[in-house]
Every structure is written in structure tokens, then in C-alpha cells.
mmCIF file of C-alpha atoms in Angstrom:
data_model
loop_
_atom_site.group_PDB
_atom_site.id
_atom_site.type_symbol
_atom_site.label_atom_id
_atom_site.label_comp_id
_atom_site.label_asym_id
_atom_site.label_seq_id
_atom_site.Cartn_x
_atom_site.Cartn_y
_atom_site.Cartn_z
ATOM 1 C CA UNK A 1 25.475 -31.479 -110.544
ATOM 2 C CA UNK A 2 26.439 -32.097 -114.224
ATOM 3 C CA UNK A 3 27.584 -35.638 -113.102
ATOM 4 C CA UNK A 4 24.186 -36.281 -111.607
ATOM 5 C CA UNK A 5 22.401 -35.072 -114.725
ATOM 6 C CA UNK A 6 24.706 -37.170 -116.931
ATOM 7 C CA UNK A 7 24.105 -40.353 -114.758
ATOM 8 C CA UNK A 8 20.284 -39.771 -114.904
ATOM 9 C CA UNK A 9 20.441 -39.253 -118.565
ATOM 10 C CA UNK A 10 22.423 -42.445 -119.112
ATOM 11 C CA UNK A 11 20.042 -44.399 -116.925
ATOM 12 C CA UNK A 12 17.075 -42.977 -118.872
ATOM 13 C CA UNK A 13 18.643 -43.933 -122.181
ATOM 14 C CA UNK A 14 19.331 -47.537 -121.032
ATOM 15 C CA UNK A 15 15.753 -47.840 -119.605
ATOM 16 C CA UNK A 16 14.216 -46.374 -122.784
ATOM 17 C CA UNK A 17 16.326 -48.538 -125.030
ATOM 18 C CA UNK A 18 15.106 -51.698 -123.065
ATOM 19 C CA UNK A 19 11.497 -50.630 -123.452
ATOM 20 C CA UNK A 20 12.067 -50.006 -127.148
ATOM 21 C CA UNK A 21 13.696 -53.426 -127.446
ATOM 22 C CA UNK A 22 10.696 -55.003 -125.635
ATOM 23 C CA UNK A 23 8.240 -53.201 -128.022
ATOM 24 C CA UNK A 24 10.246 -54.317 -131.104
ATOM 25 C CA UNK A 25 10.418 -57.919 -129.744
ATOM 26 C CA UNK A 26 6.508 -57.903 -129.362
ATOM 27 C CA UNK A 27 6.077 -56.434 -132.799
ATOM 28 C CA UNK A 28 8.538 -59.054 -134.268
ATOM 29 C CA UNK A 29 6.608 -61.794 -132.586
ATOM 30 C CA UNK A 30 3.348 -60.773 -134.483
ATOM 31 C CA UNK A 31 5.374 -60.651 -137.766
ATOM 32 C CA UNK A 32 7.153 -64.021 -136.960
ATOM 33 C CA UNK A 33 3.784 -65.848 -136.409
ATOM 34 C CA UNK A 34 2.403 -64.433 -139.714
ATOM 35 C CA UNK A 35 5.509 -65.040 -141.730
ATOM 36 C CA UNK A 36 5.733 -68.603 -140.517
ATOM 37 C CA UNK A 37 2.075 -69.237 -141.589
ATOM 38 C CA UNK A 38 2.783 -67.856 -145.062
ATOM 39 C CA UNK A 39 6.041 -69.816 -145.268
ATOM 40 C CA UNK A 40 4.053 -73.114 -144.641
ATOM 41 C CA UNK A 41 1.399 -71.994 -147.118
ATOM 42 C CA UNK A 42 4.005 -71.339 -149.807
ATOM 43 C CA UNK A 43 5.371 -74.824 -149.412
ATOM 44 C CA UNK A 44 1.751 -76.180 -149.788
ATOM 45 C CA UNK A 45 2.099 -77.652 -146.252
ATOM 46 C CA UNK A 46 -1.334 -76.612 -145.162
ATOM 47 C CA UNK A 47 -1.503 -78.852 -142.078
ATOM 48 C CA UNK A 48 1.633 -77.374 -140.678
ATOM 49 C CA UNK A 49 0.406 -73.869 -141.367
ATOM 50 C CA UNK A 50 -2.881 -74.467 -139.457
ATOM 51 C CA UNK A 51 -0.972 -76.313 -136.658
ATOM 52 C CA UNK A 52 1.484 -73.434 -136.352
ATOM 53 C CA UNK A 53 -1.340 -70.993 -135.744
ATOM 54 C CA UNK A 54 -3.127 -73.302 -133.302
ATOM 55 C CA UNK A 55 0.112 -73.768 -131.343
ATOM 56 C CA UNK A 56 0.746 -69.990 -131.277
ATOM 57 C CA UNK A 57 -2.904 -69.120 -130.366
ATOM 58 C CA UNK A 58 -3.546 -68.837 -126.593
ATOM 59 C CA UNK A 59 -7.330 -69.370 -127.081
ATOM 60 C CA UNK A 60 -7.058 -72.615 -128.960
ATOM 61 C CA UNK A 61 -4.878 -74.091 -126.215
ATOM 62 C CA UNK A 62 -7.918 -73.747 -123.869
ATOM 63 C CA UNK A 63 -10.389 -75.251 -126.312
ATOM 64 C CA UNK A 64 -8.787 -78.711 -126.657
ATOM 65 C CA UNK A 65 -12.079 -80.498 -126.992
ATOM 66 C CA UNK A 66 -13.141 -78.309 -130.040
ATOM 67 C CA UNK A 67 -9.593 -77.973 -131.520
ATOM 68 C CA UNK A 68 -9.591 -81.143 -133.670
ATOM 69 C CA UNK A 69 -12.884 -80.304 -135.357
ATOM 70 C CA UNK A 70 -11.723 -76.798 -136.022
ATOM 71 C CA UNK A 71 -8.464 -78.021 -137.425
ATOM 72 C CA UNK A 72 -10.246 -80.375 -139.880
ATOM 73 C CA UNK A 73 -12.859 -77.759 -140.976
ATOM 74 C CA UNK A 74 -10.147 -75.070 -141.578
ATOM 75 C CA UNK A 75 -8.037 -77.615 -143.469
ATOM 76 C CA UNK A 76 -11.038 -78.516 -145.653
ATOM 77 C CA UNK A 77 -11.714 -74.769 -146.413
ATOM 78 C CA UNK A 78 -8.024 -74.363 -147.655
ATOM 79 C CA UNK A 79 -8.247 -77.460 -149.803
ATOM 80 C CA UNK A 80 -11.565 -76.469 -151.349
ATOM 81 C CA UNK A 81 -9.973 -73.414 -152.770
ATOM 82 C CA UNK A 82 -7.287 -75.234 -154.738
ATOM 83 C CA UNK A 83 -3.633 -74.719 -154.563
ATOM 84 C CA UNK A 84 -2.359 -71.719 -152.679
ATOM 85 C CA UNK A 85 -0.672 -69.293 -155.034
ATOM 86 C CA UNK A 86 0.233 -66.112 -153.048
ATOM 87 C CA UNK A 87 -0.914 -63.499 -150.560
ATOM 88 C CA UNK A 88 -1.322 -59.765 -150.330
ATOM 89 C CA UNK A 89 -1.461 -57.496 -147.383
ATOM 90 C CA UNK A 90 -5.032 -55.838 -147.052
ATOM 91 C CA UNK A 91 -4.697 -53.793 -143.906
ATOM 92 C CA UNK A 92 -4.232 -53.614 -140.221
ATOM 93 C CA UNK A 93 -6.068 -52.015 -137.406
ATOM 94 C CA UNK A 94 -5.474 -51.388 -133.646
ATOM 95 C CA UNK A 95 -8.548 -51.433 -131.429
ATOM 96 C CA UNK A 96 -8.168 -49.562 -128.059
ATOM 97 C CA UNK A 97 -4.393 -50.487 -127.815
ATOM 98 C CA UNK A 98 -5.065 -53.998 -126.787
ATOM 99 C CA UNK A 99 -6.374 -55.664 -129.932
ATOM 100 C CA UNK A 100 -4.416 -55.800 -133.247
ATOM 101 C CA UNK A 101 -6.040 -57.119 -136.409
ATOM 102 C CA UNK A 102 -4.167 -57.909 -139.652
ATOM 103 C CA UNK A 103 -5.855 -58.961 -142.881
ATOM 104 C CA UNK A 104 -4.396 -60.645 -145.980
ATOM 105 C CA UNK A 105 -5.796 -61.726 -149.309
ATOM 106 C CA UNK A 106 -5.034 -65.322 -149.888
ATOM 107 C CA UNK A 107 -4.926 -66.074 -153.594
ATOM 108 C CA UNK A 108 -5.901 -69.646 -154.329
ATOM 109 C CA UNK A 109 -6.386 -71.515 -157.712
ATOM 110 C CA UNK A 110 -10.180 -71.467 -157.407
ATOM 111 C CA UNK A 111 -11.216 -68.560 -155.112
ATOM 112 C CA UNK A 112 -9.638 -65.765 -153.207
ATOM 113 C CA UNK A 113 -10.065 -65.637 -149.397
ATOM 114 C CA UNK A 114 -9.360 -63.105 -146.666
ATOM 115 C CA UNK A 115 -7.294 -64.291 -143.687
ATOM 116 C CA UNK A 116 -7.506 -62.345 -140.424
ATOM 117 C CA UNK A 117 -4.979 -62.559 -137.609
ATOM 118 C CA UNK A 118 -6.276 -61.194 -134.268
ATOM 119 C CA UNK A 119 -3.651 -60.384 -131.592
ATOM 120 C CA UNK A 120 -4.366 -59.325 -127.960
ATOM 121 C CA UNK A 121 -1.997 -57.588 -125.579
ATOM 122 C CA UNK A 122 -3.295 -57.771 -121.997
ATOM 123 C CA UNK A 123 0.005 -56.534 -120.418
ATOM 124 C CA UNK A 124 3.151 -56.049 -122.491
ATOM 125 C CA UNK A 125 3.285 -58.980 -124.931
ATOM 126 C CA UNK A 126 1.177 -59.628 -128.042
ATOM 127 C CA UNK A 127 -0.623 -63.124 -128.217
ATOM 128 C CA UNK A 128 -2.410 -64.515 -131.240
ATOM 129 C CA UNK A 129 -5.967 -65.096 -129.843
ATOM 130 C CA UNK A 130 -7.795 -65.930 -133.099
ATOM 131 C CA UNK A 131 -7.611 -66.336 -136.874
ATOM 132 C CA UNK A 132 -10.168 -66.914 -139.430
ATOM 133 C CA UNK A 133 -10.639 -67.139 -143.277
ATOM 134 C CA UNK A 134 -13.643 -65.685 -144.979
ATOM 135 C CA UNK A 135 -15.042 -64.775 -148.405
ATOM 136 C CA UNK A 136 -14.214 -61.389 -149.890
ATOM 137 C CA UNK A 137 -17.815 -60.052 -149.920
ATOM 138 C CA UNK A 138 -16.620 -57.102 -147.860
ATOM 139 C CA UNK A 139 -14.857 -55.626 -150.832
ATOM 140 C CA UNK A 140 -16.520 -53.041 -153.005
ATOM 141 C CA UNK A 141 -16.075 -53.215 -156.808
ATOM 142 C CA UNK A 142 -13.173 -50.783 -156.989
ATOM 143 C CA UNK A 143 -11.197 -52.571 -154.386
ATOM 144 C CA UNK A 144 -11.938 -55.843 -156.118
ATOM 145 C CA UNK A 145 -10.751 -54.563 -159.450
ATOM 146 C CA UNK A 146 -7.617 -53.200 -157.909
ATOM 147 C CA UNK A 147 -6.830 -56.516 -156.273
ATOM 148 C CA UNK A 148 -7.955 -58.629 -159.186
ATOM 149 C CA UNK A 149 -6.038 -56.699 -161.894
ATOM 150 C CA UNK A 150 -3.154 -55.216 -159.862
ATOM 151 C CA UNK A 151 -4.271 -51.658 -160.709
#
């Protein structure tokens, strides 16, 4: 009886560790996509940054006819803000266990922008489905002051 319990326990541990590794792998994929984007941005290689996100995004693969226009428009948005300086994490939110959103403050020479990464998990793997950049109008004055003056 003890041997049976020991065998079941060992099998459970191996199975649980595989599930944990899979969950970590999925989490690391999200982090890898975002980190790679900011790596390109830091090098001022904006075209590669956008191209990386479009390559990773499952939705843009299906919208090939609109992809080129989106790429050009997004690149122009980045260039209009001046040189990229740095970024700060703003927040993250899970929506009903299948949608994950992460937001970052992009600090440019001329204007700050908010960058949103939207991931979708239909089964057991996270996929980048969308990303966008917008103005910081959503911030209240207290949040703006904290970000602007690092307080």
C-alpha cells in the first residue's frame, strides 16, 4: 500500500511539474515578446520593433492586406514623438482568464505614449493578438505627476 501511494505521489509530482513548466513557458513567451520589442526600441530600431510585434501577433498574420498600411501608420506615430528614451510599466490585467493586457508608458523626446499589449489564451498557450499605442489622456493629474516627476 505504501509503495502504491509513493508511486502515485511521484507520478503526481512529475505531472504537476510539467504543468508548472508549461505555465512558466507561456508566461515567459509573453515576457519575451515584450522584452524583445523594448530591446529594439532601445536601439532606436523602430521598424524591427514593429515588425517583431507583427510577426508574433496571430491577428496580423490573417490581415495581410491591411498589414502594410498599419505598419507604416504605426511607424509614423513612433517617429512623430521623437527619439525613444525609455519605458515604465503601468499595469496589467487579466480578463476572464483568456485575455491578458499589459500597459507601458513609452517616454519619447516630444510626447509620452501608452503602449498596450493584448494576449489571448484559447487553450494553453498565450498569443499576442493585438497591440496599440495611444495618448495618456486616461491618466488623472495625480498619476501624471507621479509619472512625470518620479514621485
